[in-house]
Coordinates of C-alpha atoms and ligand atoms in Angstrom, one line a residue:
M11 CA 171.7 24.1 -18.5
P12 CA 169.8 21.1 -20.1
L13 CA 169.1 20.6 -23.6
N14 CA 165.4 21.1 -23.6
R15 CA 165.8 24.2 -21.3
R16 CA 168.2 25.8 -23.9
I17 CA 165.8 24.8 -26.9
L18 CA 163.3 27.1 -24.9
I19 CA 165.5 30.2 -24.7
A20 CA 166.9 30.0 -28.3
A21 CA 162.7 29.2 -28.9
S22 CA 162.2 32.7 -27.2
L23 CA 165.1 34.4 -28.9
S24 CA 164.3 33.5 -32.3
I25 CA 160.3 34.3 -31.8
T26 CA 161.9 37.6 -30.4
F27 CA 164.3 38.4 -33.6
A28 CA 162.0 37.2 -36.1
L29 CA 160.2 40.5 -36.7
A30 CA 163.5 41.1 -38.3
P31 CA 163.1 38.5 -41.8
L32 CA 159.7 39.7 -42.0
T33 CA 160.3 43.6 -42.5
G34 CA 162.0 41.5 -45.6
V35 CA 163.7 44.9 -47.3
F36 CA 167.4 44.6 -45.9
A37 CA 168.9 41.7 -47.1
A38 CA 172.8 39.8 -46.5
S39 CA 172.4 39.0 -50.2
P40 CA 171.1 40.2 -53.1
A41 CA 168.0 39.1 -54.6
P42 CA 167.8 36.2 -56.3
A43 CA 167.5 35.7 -60.2
K44 CA 163.9 35.6 -61.0
G45 CA 162.0 33.3 -64.0
E46 CA 158.8 32.7 -65.3
H47 CA 160.2 29.8 -68.4
G48 CA 163.1 28.1 -66.6
M49 CA 166.4 29.3 -64.6
V50 CA 170.1 28.5 -65.7
V51 CA 173.2 29.3 -63.0
T52 CA 176.4 28.2 -64.0
A53 CA 179.8 29.0 -63.0
Q54 CA 180.5 31.2 -65.9
H55 CA 177.9 33.9 -67.4
L56 CA 178.7 33.0 -71.3
A57 CA 177.5 29.0 -70.2
S58 CA 174.5 30.3 -68.2
E59 CA 173.5 32.4 -71.3
V60 CA 174.6 29.3 -74.0
G61 CA 171.4 27.6 -71.8
I62 CA 169.5 30.0 -71.4
G63 CA 169.0 30.3 -75.0
V64 CA 168.4 26.7 -75.9
L65 CA 165.8 27.0 -73.7
K66 CA 164.3 29.8 -75.7
R67 CA 164.7 28.2 -78.7
G68 CA 162.3 25.0 -77.5
G69 CA 165.1 22.9 -75.9
N70 CA 164.1 21.4 -72.8
A71 CA 166.4 21.2 -69.4
V72 CA 168.4 18.6 -70.2
D73 CA 169.3 20.0 -74.1
A74 CA 170.9 23.0 -71.7
A75 CA 172.5 21.2 -69.3
V76 CA 174.1 19.3 -72.2
A77 CA 174.9 22.8 -74.3
V78 CA 176.1 24.6 -70.5
G79 CA 179.0 20.7 -70.1
Y80 CA 180.1 22.1 -73.2
A81 CA 180.3 26.1 -73.3
L82 CA 182.1 25.4 -69.5
A83 CA 184.8 23.0 -71.3
V84 CA 185.4 26.3 -73.1
V85 CA 184.4 29.1 -70.7
Y86 CA 185.5 27.8 -67.9
P87 CA 188.5 25.4 -68.9
N88 CA 190.2 24.4 -65.2
A89 CA 187.4 22.9 -64.6
G90 CA 184.0 22.9 -67.3
N91 CA 185.3 19.5 -69.5
I92 CA 185.8 17.3 -71.6
G93 CA 188.6 15.9 -70.5
G94 CA 187.1 14.6 -67.1
G95 CA 183.9 13.2 -65.5
G96 CA 180.6 14.3 -63.4
F97 CA 177.2 12.9 -62.9
M98 CA 173.8 14.2 -63.7
T99 CA 171.1 14.0 -61.6
I100 CA 167.5 14.6 -63.4
R101 CA 164.2 14.4 -61.6
F102 CA 161.3 14.9 -64.9
K103 CA 158.1 17.0 -64.1
D104 CA 156.8 14.0 -64.2
G105 CA 158.5 13.2 -61.2
K106 CA 160.1 10.0 -62.3
S107 CA 164.1 10.6 -62.2
T108 CA 167.4 9.5 -63.2
F109 CA 171.1 9.5 -62.9
L110 CA 174.0 9.6 -65.3
D111 CA 177.1 8.5 -63.8
F112 CA 180.1 10.4 -65.8
R113 CA 182.6 9.9 -64.0
E114 CA 186.3 9.0 -64.3
R115 CA 187.3 5.0 -64.6
A116 CA 191.1 3.6 -63.8
P117 CA 193.2 2.7 -66.6
L118 CA 192.5 -1.7 -67.3
A119 CA 197.2 -0.6 -66.4
A120 CA 196.5 0.4 -63.0
T121 CA 196.9 -1.5 -60.0
K122 CA 196.0 -1.0 -55.6
T123 CA 199.8 0.7 -55.2
M124 CA 200.6 2.9 -58.1
Y125 CA 201.2 5.6 -56.4
L126 CA 203.6 4.3 -53.9
D127 CA 207.4 3.5 -53.9
K128 CA 209.0 0.8 -52.8
D129 CA 208.8 1.1 -49.2
G130 CA 205.1 1.3 -50.0
N131 CA 205.3 5.4 -49.2
P132 CA 202.9 8.0 -51.7
V133 CA 204.6 9.2 -54.0
K134 CA 204.7 12.9 -54.2
G135 CA 202.3 14.2 -56.7
A136 CA 202.0 10.9 -58.5
S137 CA 198.6 10.9 -58.6
L138 CA 198.0 14.7 -59.3
D139 CA 200.0 16.0 -61.7
G140 CA 201.2 14.6 -65.7
Y141 CA 199.2 12.0 -66.7
L142 CA 199.5 8.7 -65.0
A143 CA 197.0 11.2 -62.7
V144 CA 194.1 11.0 -65.5
G145 CA 191.3 8.1 -64.5
V146 CA 189.2 7.6 -68.3
P147 CA 187.4 10.7 -69.3
G148 CA 183.1 10.2 -69.5
S149 CA 182.4 13.8 -70.2
V150 CA 181.7 12.9 -73.5
A151 CA 180.1 10.5 -73.3
G152 CA 178.0 11.6 -70.5
L153 CA 177.0 14.5 -72.3
E154 CA 175.7 12.6 -75.6
M155 CA 173.5 10.4 -73.2
A156 CA 171.9 12.3 -71.9
R157 CA 171.4 14.3 -74.6
E158 CA 170.1 11.0 -76.8
K159 CA 167.9 9.1 -74.0
Y160 CA 166.7 13.1 -72.2
G161 CA 166.8 16.2 -75.5
K162 CA 165.3 17.1 -78.3
L163 CA 168.1 19.4 -80.1
S164 CA 170.6 17.7 -82.4
R165 CA 174.6 17.0 -81.3
Q166 CA 175.6 20.2 -83.2
D167 CA 173.1 22.4 -82.2
L168 CA 173.8 21.6 -78.2
M169 CA 178.0 22.4 -79.2
A170 CA 177.4 25.7 -81.8
P171 CA 177.8 27.8 -79.1
A172 CA 180.9 25.6 -77.5
I173 CA 182.7 25.8 -80.4
G174 CA 181.7 29.3 -82.0
Y175 CA 184.0 30.7 -78.0
A176 CA 186.5 28.0 -78.5
R177 CA 187.7 28.7 -82.5
D178 CA 186.2 33.3 -81.6
G179 CA 187.9 33.1 -78.6
F180 CA 185.5 35.2 -75.1
I181 CA 187.0 38.4 -73.2
L182 CA 188.2 37.3 -70.3
N183 CA 186.8 39.3 -67.3
Q184 CA 188.6 39.5 -63.5
G185 CA 187.0 36.1 -62.1
D186 CA 187.7 34.1 -65.2
V187 CA 192.1 35.6 -65.1
A188 CA 192.0 34.9 -61.3
S189 CA 192.3 31.1 -62.1
F190 CA 194.4 30.5 -64.7
A191 CA 196.6 33.0 -62.4
G192 CA 196.6 30.8 -59.8
S193 CA 197.7 27.6 -62.3
A194 CA 200.3 29.6 -64.0
D195 CA 203.0 27.5 -62.9
R196 CA 201.3 24.3 -63.1
L197 CA 200.2 25.2 -66.6
A198 CA 204.2 26.5 -68.0
K199 CA 205.2 22.6 -67.3
D200 CA 203.1 21.3 -69.7
P201 CA 204.0 22.7 -73.6
A202 CA 200.7 21.9 -74.8
A203 CA 199.0 23.7 -71.6
A204 CA 201.1 26.2 -71.6
A205 CA 200.6 26.8 -75.5
I206 CA 197.0 27.1 -75.2
F207 CA 196.4 28.6 -72.0
L208 CA 199.1 31.5 -71.1
K209 CA 200.8 34.1 -73.7
P210 CA 204.1 33.5 -75.5
D211 CA 205.6 35.9 -72.7
G212 CA 205.0 32.7 -70.2
K213 CA 202.7 35.6 -68.3
P214 CA 198.5 34.8 -67.6
Y215 CA 195.8 35.9 -69.6
G216 CA 194.7 39.7 -68.3
I217 CA 191.5 40.9 -68.3
G218 CA 189.7 42.1 -71.3
E219 CA 192.4 39.6 -73.4
R220 CA 190.5 37.4 -75.6
L221 CA 191.4 33.3 -75.1
V222 CA 190.7 32.0 -78.5
Q223 CA 191.5 27.3 -78.4
P224 CA 191.7 26.0 -82.1
D225 CA 193.1 22.6 -80.7
L226 CA 189.9 22.9 -79.0
A227 CA 187.3 24.1 -81.7
A228 CA 188.8 21.2 -83.9
S229 CA 188.1 18.3 -81.1
L230 CA 184.7 19.9 -80.5
V231 CA 183.9 20.1 -84.3
A232 CA 184.9 16.4 -84.5
I233 CA 182.8 15.7 -82.3
S234 CA 179.9 17.2 -83.2
E235 CA 179.9 15.8 -86.4
K236 CA 180.7 12.0 -85.6
G237 CA 179.5 12.0 -82.4
T238 CA 181.7 9.6 -79.5
D239 CA 183.3 7.5 -81.2
A240 CA 185.4 10.8 -82.2
F241 CA 186.4 10.5 -78.3
Y242 CA 186.6 7.6 -77.5
K243 CA 187.5 5.3 -80.8
G244 CA 189.4 8.2 -82.8
A245 CA 192.1 10.9 -83.5
I246 CA 191.6 12.1 -80.0
A247 CA 191.7 8.6 -78.4
D248 CA 194.6 8.8 -79.7
A249 CA 195.9 11.0 -79.4
I250 CA 195.8 10.9 -75.4
V251 CA 197.3 7.5 -75.6
K252 CA 200.0 8.2 -77.1
A253 CA 201.5 11.8 -75.7
S254 CA 200.4 9.0 -72.0
G255 CA 202.8 6.8 -73.3
A256 CA 205.7 9.1 -74.2
K257 CA 205.3 10.5 -70.4
G258 CA 205.1 8.3 -67.6
G259 CA 200.9 7.4 -68.1
I260 CA 199.0 3.8 -68.4
L261 CA 196.7 4.8 -71.0
A262 CA 195.7 2.5 -73.7
K263 CA 193.1 2.5 -76.2
P264 CA 190.7 -0.4 -74.6
D265 CA 190.5 2.3 -71.8
F266 CA 188.6 4.7 -74.2
E267 CA 187.2 1.6 -76.1
Q268 CA 185.2 0.3 -73.2
Y269 CA 184.0 2.8 -71.3
A270 CA 180.3 3.0 -70.5
V271 CA 178.6 5.9 -69.0
R272 CA 176.4 4.1 -66.4
E273 CA 172.3 4.9 -65.2
L274 CA 171.5 4.7 -62.1
K275 CA 168.8 5.0 -59.8
P276 CA 169.7 8.0 -57.3
V277 CA 169.7 8.3 -53.6
T278 CA 166.1 9.3 -52.4
C279 CA 165.4 10.3 -49.1
T280 CA 162.8 12.5 -47.0
Y281 CA 163.2 15.5 -44.9
R282 CA 161.1 17.0 -43.2
G283 CA 158.5 16.0 -45.3
Y284 CA 161.1 17.2 -48.5
E285 CA 162.3 14.0 -50.5
I286 CA 165.4 14.6 -51.5
T287 CA 167.1 12.8 -54.7
S288 CA 170.5 12.8 -55.1
S289 CA 173.2 11.0 -56.6
P290 CA 174.4 7.1 -55.6
P291 CA 177.3 5.9 -55.3
P292 CA 180.4 6.2 -57.3
S293 CA 179.0 9.4 -55.1
S294 CA 179.4 9.4 -51.8
G295 CA 177.4 12.4 -51.5
G296 CA 173.6 11.5 -52.0
V297 CA 174.2 9.2 -49.2
I298 CA 176.3 11.1 -46.9
I299 CA 173.7 14.2 -47.1
C300 CA 170.8 11.9 -46.4
E301 CA 172.1 10.4 -43.4
I302 CA 173.8 13.5 -41.7
L303 CA 170.0 14.8 -43.1
N304 CA 168.0 12.4 -41.2
V305 CA 170.5 12.6 -37.8
L306 CA 169.7 16.6 -38.8
E307 CA 165.5 15.8 -38.3
G308 CA 166.5 14.9 -34.9
Y309 CA 167.0 18.0 -33.3
P310 CA 165.0 21.7 -33.6
L311 CA 167.3 23.6 -35.9
S312 CA 165.3 26.0 -36.8
Y313 CA 164.6 26.6 -32.8
L314 CA 168.3 27.0 -32.0
G315 CA 169.8 29.4 -35.0
A316 CA 171.4 29.1 -37.7
G317 CA 175.4 30.0 -36.3
S318 CA 174.3 29.3 -32.8
A319 CA 177.0 27.0 -30.8
E320 CA 174.2 24.2 -30.3
T321 CA 173.2 23.8 -34.0
V322 CA 177.3 23.8 -34.9
H323 CA 177.3 20.9 -32.2
V324 CA 174.8 19.0 -33.3
M325 CA 175.5 19.2 -37.2
V326 CA 179.3 19.1 -37.0
E327 CA 178.3 15.4 -35.0
A328 CA 176.5 14.7 -37.6
M329 CA 178.3 14.8 -40.4
R330 CA 181.5 13.0 -38.1
Y331 CA 179.6 9.9 -37.9
A332 CA 179.0 10.3 -41.2
Y333 CA 181.9 10.9 -43.2
V334 CA 183.3 7.9 -40.9
D335 CA 181.0 5.8 -43.0
R336 CA 181.6 7.4 -45.9
N337 CA 185.3 7.3 -45.7
S338 CA 185.6 3.3 -44.5
A339 CA 182.6 1.9 -46.0
L340 CA 181.5 3.2 -49.7
G341 CA 183.3 2.1 -53.8
D342 CA 182.4 2.2 -56.6
P343 CA 178.8 -0.1 -56.5
D344 CA 181.1 -1.8 -59.9
F345 CA 183.0 -3.7 -56.5
V346 CA 182.0 -3.0 -53.5
D347 CA 179.2 -3.9 -51.8
N348 CA 178.1 -0.3 -50.1
P349 CA 175.9 -0.6 -47.2
V350 CA 173.5 2.4 -48.5
S351 CA 170.4 1.0 -46.9
K352 CA 172.0 0.4 -43.6
L353 CA 173.0 4.1 -43.3
L354 CA 169.8 6.1 -45.1
D355 CA 167.8 4.1 -42.2
K356 CA 166.4 6.2 -39.9
A357 CA 166.5 4.3 -37.6
Y358 CA 170.0 4.0 -38.0
A359 CA 170.1 7.7 -38.3
K360 CA 169.0 7.8 -34.3
D361 CA 170.9 5.3 -32.9
I362 CA 173.9 7.8 -33.7
R363 CA 171.6 11.0 -31.9
D364 CA 171.5 8.4 -29.2
K365 CA 175.8 8.7 -29.1
I366 CA 175.8 12.3 -29.3
D367 CA 176.7 14.2 -25.9
P368 CA 174.1 17.2 -25.9
F369 CA 177.4 18.9 -23.7
R370 CA 180.5 18.2 -25.5
A371 CA 182.0 17.6 -28.7
G372 CA 183.0 14.1 -30.1
V373 CA 186.1 12.4 -30.7
S374 CA 187.2 11.3 -33.9
Q375 CA 189.6 8.6 -33.0
D376 CA 187.5 6.9 -31.2
L377 CA 185.1 6.4 -34.2
M378 CA 188.2 4.4 -35.4
P379 CA 186.6 1.7 -37.9
K380 CA 188.3 -2.0 -36.8
G381 CA 191.4 -3.2 -39.7
F382 CA 191.1 1.3 -40.9
G383 CA 194.8 1.2 -41.3
E384 CA 189.6 22.8 -52.0
S385 CA 189.8 25.1 -54.5
K386 CA 187.8 26.0 -57.6
E387 CA 188.6 22.8 -59.6
T388 CA 184.9 20.9 -59.6
T389 CA 181.8 23.1 -61.5
H390 CA 178.3 22.6 -60.5
Y391 CA 175.1 23.4 -62.8
S392 CA 171.5 23.9 -61.8
I393 CA 168.4 24.4 -64.2
I394 CA 165.3 24.2 -65.2
D395 CA 162.7 24.3 -67.5
D396 CA 159.1 25.7 -68.0
E397 CA 158.1 21.9 -68.0
G398 CA 159.6 21.6 -64.3
N399 CA 162.3 19.1 -65.5
A400 CA 165.0 20.1 -63.1
V401 CA 168.6 19.1 -63.7
A402 CA 171.8 19.0 -61.5
V403 CA 174.8 18.8 -63.1
T404 CA 178.2 18.3 -60.7
Y405 CA 181.3 17.9 -63.2
T406 CA 185.4 17.9 -62.7
L407 CA 188.8 17.9 -63.5
N408 CA 189.2 17.7 -59.5
G409 CA 192.2 19.8 -59.4
S410 CA 192.2 23.6 -60.6
F411 CA 193.1 22.3 -64.1
G412 CA 193.5 18.9 -63.5
A413 CA 196.6 17.2 -63.7
G414 CA 197.8 20.2 -65.5
V415 CA 198.1 18.0 -69.4
V416 CA 196.7 18.8 -72.8
A417 CA 198.1 16.1 -75.4
D418 CA 199.1 17.4 -78.8
G419 CA 196.9 18.9 -81.0
T420 CA 193.1 18.1 -79.0
G421 CA 193.0 21.2 -76.9
I422 CA 191.8 18.7 -74.2
L423 CA 192.7 19.6 -70.3
L424 CA 193.1 16.1 -68.6
N425 CA 191.8 15.0 -65.4
N426 CA 193.2 14.2 -62.3
E427 CA 190.2 12.3 -61.1
M428 CA 193.0 9.3 -59.6
D429 CA 193.9 11.1 -56.5
D430 CA 190.3 10.4 -55.1
F431 CA 191.3 7.1 -54.4
T432 CA 193.0 5.4 -51.5
Q433 CA 196.2 5.3 -52.7
K434 CA 197.0 3.7 -49.3
P435 CA 194.4 3.3 -46.6
G436 CA 195.3 5.8 -43.5
V437 CA 197.1 8.8 -46.1
P438 CA 194.9 11.7 -46.5
N439 CA 194.1 12.8 -50.4
L440 CA 193.9 16.3 -52.1
Y441 CA 191.3 17.4 -49.6
G442 CA 192.5 15.6 -46.7
L443 CA 190.3 12.3 -46.8
V444 CA 191.4 8.9 -45.0
Q445 CA 189.6 6.2 -46.8
G446 CA 190.0 2.7 -46.5
E447 CA 189.8 -0.5 -48.7
A448 CA 185.9 -0.3 -49.9
N449 CA 187.8 2.5 -52.5
A450 CA 191.3 1.2 -53.5
I451 CA 192.6 1.2 -56.8
Q452 CA 191.1 -2.0 -58.8
P453 CA 191.2 -0.9 -63.7
K454 CA 187.9 -0.3 -64.9
K455 CA 186.5 1.1 -60.9
T456 CA 185.7 4.6 -60.4
P457 CA 187.1 6.8 -57.9
L458 CA 183.9 7.7 -54.8
S459 CA 183.3 11.6 -55.3
S460 CA 181.9 13.8 -53.0
M461 CA 179.8 15.4 -55.9
S462 CA 176.3 15.8 -54.7
P463 CA 174.1 17.0 -57.8
T464 CA 170.6 17.2 -56.0
V465 CA 167.0 17.6 -57.0
V466 CA 164.6 18.5 -53.6
A467 CA 160.6 18.3 -54.2
K468 CA 157.8 18.7 -51.6
D469 CA 154.5 17.6 -52.9
G470 CA 154.9 15.7 -55.8
K471 CA 157.4 18.7 -57.4
P472 CA 160.3 20.2 -58.1
F473 CA 161.6 22.3 -55.0
M474 CA 164.7 23.0 -55.2
V475 CA 167.8 22.5 -57.5
I476 CA 171.3 22.5 -56.0
G477 CA 174.4 21.9 -55.7
S478 CA 177.9 23.0 -55.7
P479 CA 182.4 22.3 -55.7
G480 CA 184.5 22.1 -53.5
G481 CA 186.0 18.1 -52.6
S482 CA 185.1 16.5 -49.7
R483 CA 182.8 19.8 -48.8
I484 CA 180.5 19.4 -51.0
I485 CA 178.5 17.0 -49.2
T486 CA 178.5 19.7 -46.4
I487 CA 177.9 23.3 -48.5
T488 CA 175.2 21.3 -50.4
L489 CA 173.8 20.6 -47.3
E490 CA 174.1 23.6 -45.4
A491 CA 172.4 25.3 -48.2
I492 CA 169.6 22.5 -47.9
V493 CA 169.0 23.0 -44.0
N494 CA 169.6 27.1 -44.4
V495 CA 166.5 27.0 -46.8
I496 CA 164.0 24.7 -44.8
D497 CA 164.8 25.0 -41.2
H498 CA 166.7 28.9 -41.0
G499 CA 164.3 30.6 -43.6
M500 CA 166.8 32.0 -46.2
N501 CA 166.0 32.5 -49.2
I502 CA 167.9 30.7 -51.4
Q503 CA 170.6 33.5 -52.2
E504 CA 170.9 33.9 -48.8
A505 CA 171.3 30.0 -48.4
I506 CA 174.1 29.6 -50.8
D507 CA 176.4 32.4 -49.4
A508 CA 175.8 31.8 -45.7
P509 CA 179.1 31.5 -43.8
R510 CA 179.8 27.4 -44.0
I511 CA 180.9 25.0 -41.9
H512 CA 182.8 21.5 -42.2
H513 CA 183.5 18.6 -40.4
Q514 CA 184.7 15.2 -42.6
W515 CA 185.1 12.9 -39.0
L516 CA 189.6 13.2 -40.0
P517 CA 191.0 15.9 -39.5
D518 CA 188.9 15.9 -35.6
K519 CA 188.8 19.8 -36.5
V520 CA 185.5 21.9 -37.8
Y521 CA 186.7 23.9 -40.4
V522 CA 184.9 27.9 -40.0
E523 CA 184.7 30.3 -42.9
P524 CA 185.7 34.3 -42.7
F525 CA 183.2 35.5 -40.2
G526 CA 181.6 32.6 -39.7
L527 CA 180.5 32.5 -35.9
S528 CA 181.0 35.0 -33.9
P529 CA 183.6 35.3 -31.2
D530 CA 181.5 34.2 -28.1
T531 CA 180.0 31.8 -30.2
E532 CA 183.4 30.5 -31.4
K533 CA 184.4 30.6 -27.1
L534 CA 181.3 28.0 -26.4
L535 CA 181.7 25.8 -29.0
A536 CA 186.0 25.1 -27.9
G537 CA 184.2 25.1 -24.0
M538 CA 182.8 22.2 -25.3
G539 CA 186.2 20.2 -27.2
Y540 CA 185.5 21.4 -30.6
H541 CA 189.2 22.5 -32.3
L542 CA 188.2 25.3 -35.1
D543 CA 190.3 26.1 -38.1
L544 CA 188.9 29.5 -38.8
A545 CA 189.8 29.6 -42.0
D546 CA 191.4 32.8 -44.2
Q547 CA 189.3 31.5 -47.4
T548 CA 186.0 30.4 -48.5
W549 CA 184.9 27.1 -49.8
G550 CA 182.7 25.9 -52.6
Q551 CA 180.8 27.5 -55.1
A552 CA 177.0 26.3 -55.4
A553 CA 174.7 27.0 -57.9
G554 CA 171.1 26.7 -57.0
I555 CA 167.5 27.4 -58.0
L556 CA 164.0 27.7 -56.0
V557 CA 160.6 26.8 -56.9
G558 CA 157.7 28.7 -56.8
G559 CA 159.0 31.7 -54.2
K560 CA 163.0 33.1 -53.8
S561 CA 162.6 31.7 -49.8
L562 CA 159.7 29.4 -47.6
A563 CA 158.4 31.7 -46.1
E564 CA 157.3 33.2 -50.1
V565 CA 156.8 29.8 -51.1
E566 CA 154.0 29.1 -48.8
K567 CA 152.9 32.4 -48.7
G568 CA 152.5 32.1 -52.8
G569 CA 153.0 35.0 -55.1
G570 CA 156.4 33.6 -55.7
A571 CA 157.9 34.7 -58.7
R572 CA 158.5 30.6 -60.5
Y573 CA 161.9 30.2 -60.6
N574 CA 164.7 31.7 -58.1
G575 CA 168.0 31.2 -59.3
A576 CA 171.1 32.0 -56.8
I577 CA 174.9 31.6 -58.1
D578 CA 177.4 31.7 -54.8
S579 CA 178.4 35.0 -53.7
R580 CA 181.7 33.2 -53.9
A581 CA 182.2 32.5 -57.6
A582 CA 183.4 36.0 -59.7
S583 CA 182.9 34.5 -62.9
G584 CA 179.3 32.7 -62.7
E585 CA 175.3 34.0 -63.2
A586 CA 171.9 32.9 -62.2
L587 CA 170.2 33.6 -65.7
G588 CA 166.0 33.7 -66.0
Y589 CA 163.6 34.0 -68.5
Ligands
DON15 O1 184.6 13.6 -57.0 C1 184.9 14.4 -55.9 O2 184.4 14.4 -54.9 C2 185.8 15.2 -56.0 N1 187.1 15.4 -57.6 C3 185.8 16.9 -56.7 C4 186.9 17.6 -56.8 C5 186.3 19.4 -56.1 O3 184.8 19.8 -55.7 C6 187.3 20.5 -56.7 N2 187.2 21.2 -56.6 N3 186.8 22.2 -55.4

């Protein structure tokens, strides 16, 4: 059947069923949280309370983001961190925006082949476990720069809640303990990590038990009193360098002394009249989200319908083309000339659409560039304040509990971000990404990321704040939440909870969350040539805010709550809090 005819059928079907959402009573998801003055959405309820507390005592969204960043390092230790790095996208009340890159850098002694054996093959686990996997952390420098440049409150004020939770402890709930249990074997291998995150009998903590982290409290107090120097020039850096030297790592004091945050221009694009502001390289996130949206703009997604075979088809093809670009062309902007303007060009998106067969799946191998040889381990939070300043932060240790190591006396878990580099062209990393030379390891270089803290605006006003963990899937998780709101009319909670699909060029598979597609849709897609991977686990933990109503329909009608927050139903410990 020609595509146009199928679109017409889809259109008439959507008219028939348009009545269902209008009744508005039964939703597949709980109602979003409401707020008139501010909203904080994080993956751990105590951190959300910390953020709301900051807004209520006069801090702005950046202050709240800084306090939440430190709090998550204590109450969400599998991903919240001061031993890792991340990105902050800020859209100010006047419509200007900026981006802080406080992601890890490769140590000065890093080499392109540092994870390969003498025969040129990757050494299993070398980029994931232990000190050799650790990139120079950026979180402390990033949070402090955000506060100094754009915050209003003192460092001591913003760090106090985190220090309190580290020193006095906090009671673990079901969501908290799940992350410890899953990583117990790994944590047991490092005595300093085991002493913090496992009980004296070696077992993980249970529900209702209290986790106290006195060494981390001492490190946070030192940072609170002395600022970033306490981390990068003082005893903390010394302790990490010492442990690294003793246990097979290459971190040296100059790595810490030379660490610098980069303030960059965010990537921007438009999608059906909405303005997207997201992460530039060294993230691939913003560029690839925009590239996919530019391709999708040419298809009537709302008529094709959420979860239909045709919607999945065009989304997967757009993802396939965009991830080829991600994996072959992008890298740290200080080292690589990123073809950002080409990838963001609407004409380039049209070229991609012209290559998409309306009836057949593409073949990833056919897109191989010339010369080209999951999890809950990151966390995203979204904040908006009474003035309309919007902040999206995604930061990470990479794998759950990072490299699984803590330098004695610091209480600080260290990242394994080095795995995000290309170890060898063609060899997949932790997230199955097959990457090329642009992302090869070099001293002081930042590995390419997928983290996509994003703010969407409409008519010059903030509309949506969104992002997620999920490794290489962060990009499609964030994208799908945006499309679900703008094209499919879902409210912010439904848009985040809706089952996900993912394609990343290689492997050439469409990943589908449990119950993500109906069996007949699966059959249609298989008939078009798709290889479906029906996952038995969900992925991602998006955190989002919609401004002016819980859904686009409510925003357009007027009269909805000013701020509507949603934490992913997949995030067992998170909370959206408004006031
Ligand atoms: O920067 C990146 O793309 C990855 N290090 C993110 C890792 C991640 O999201 C893990 N959590 N699920």
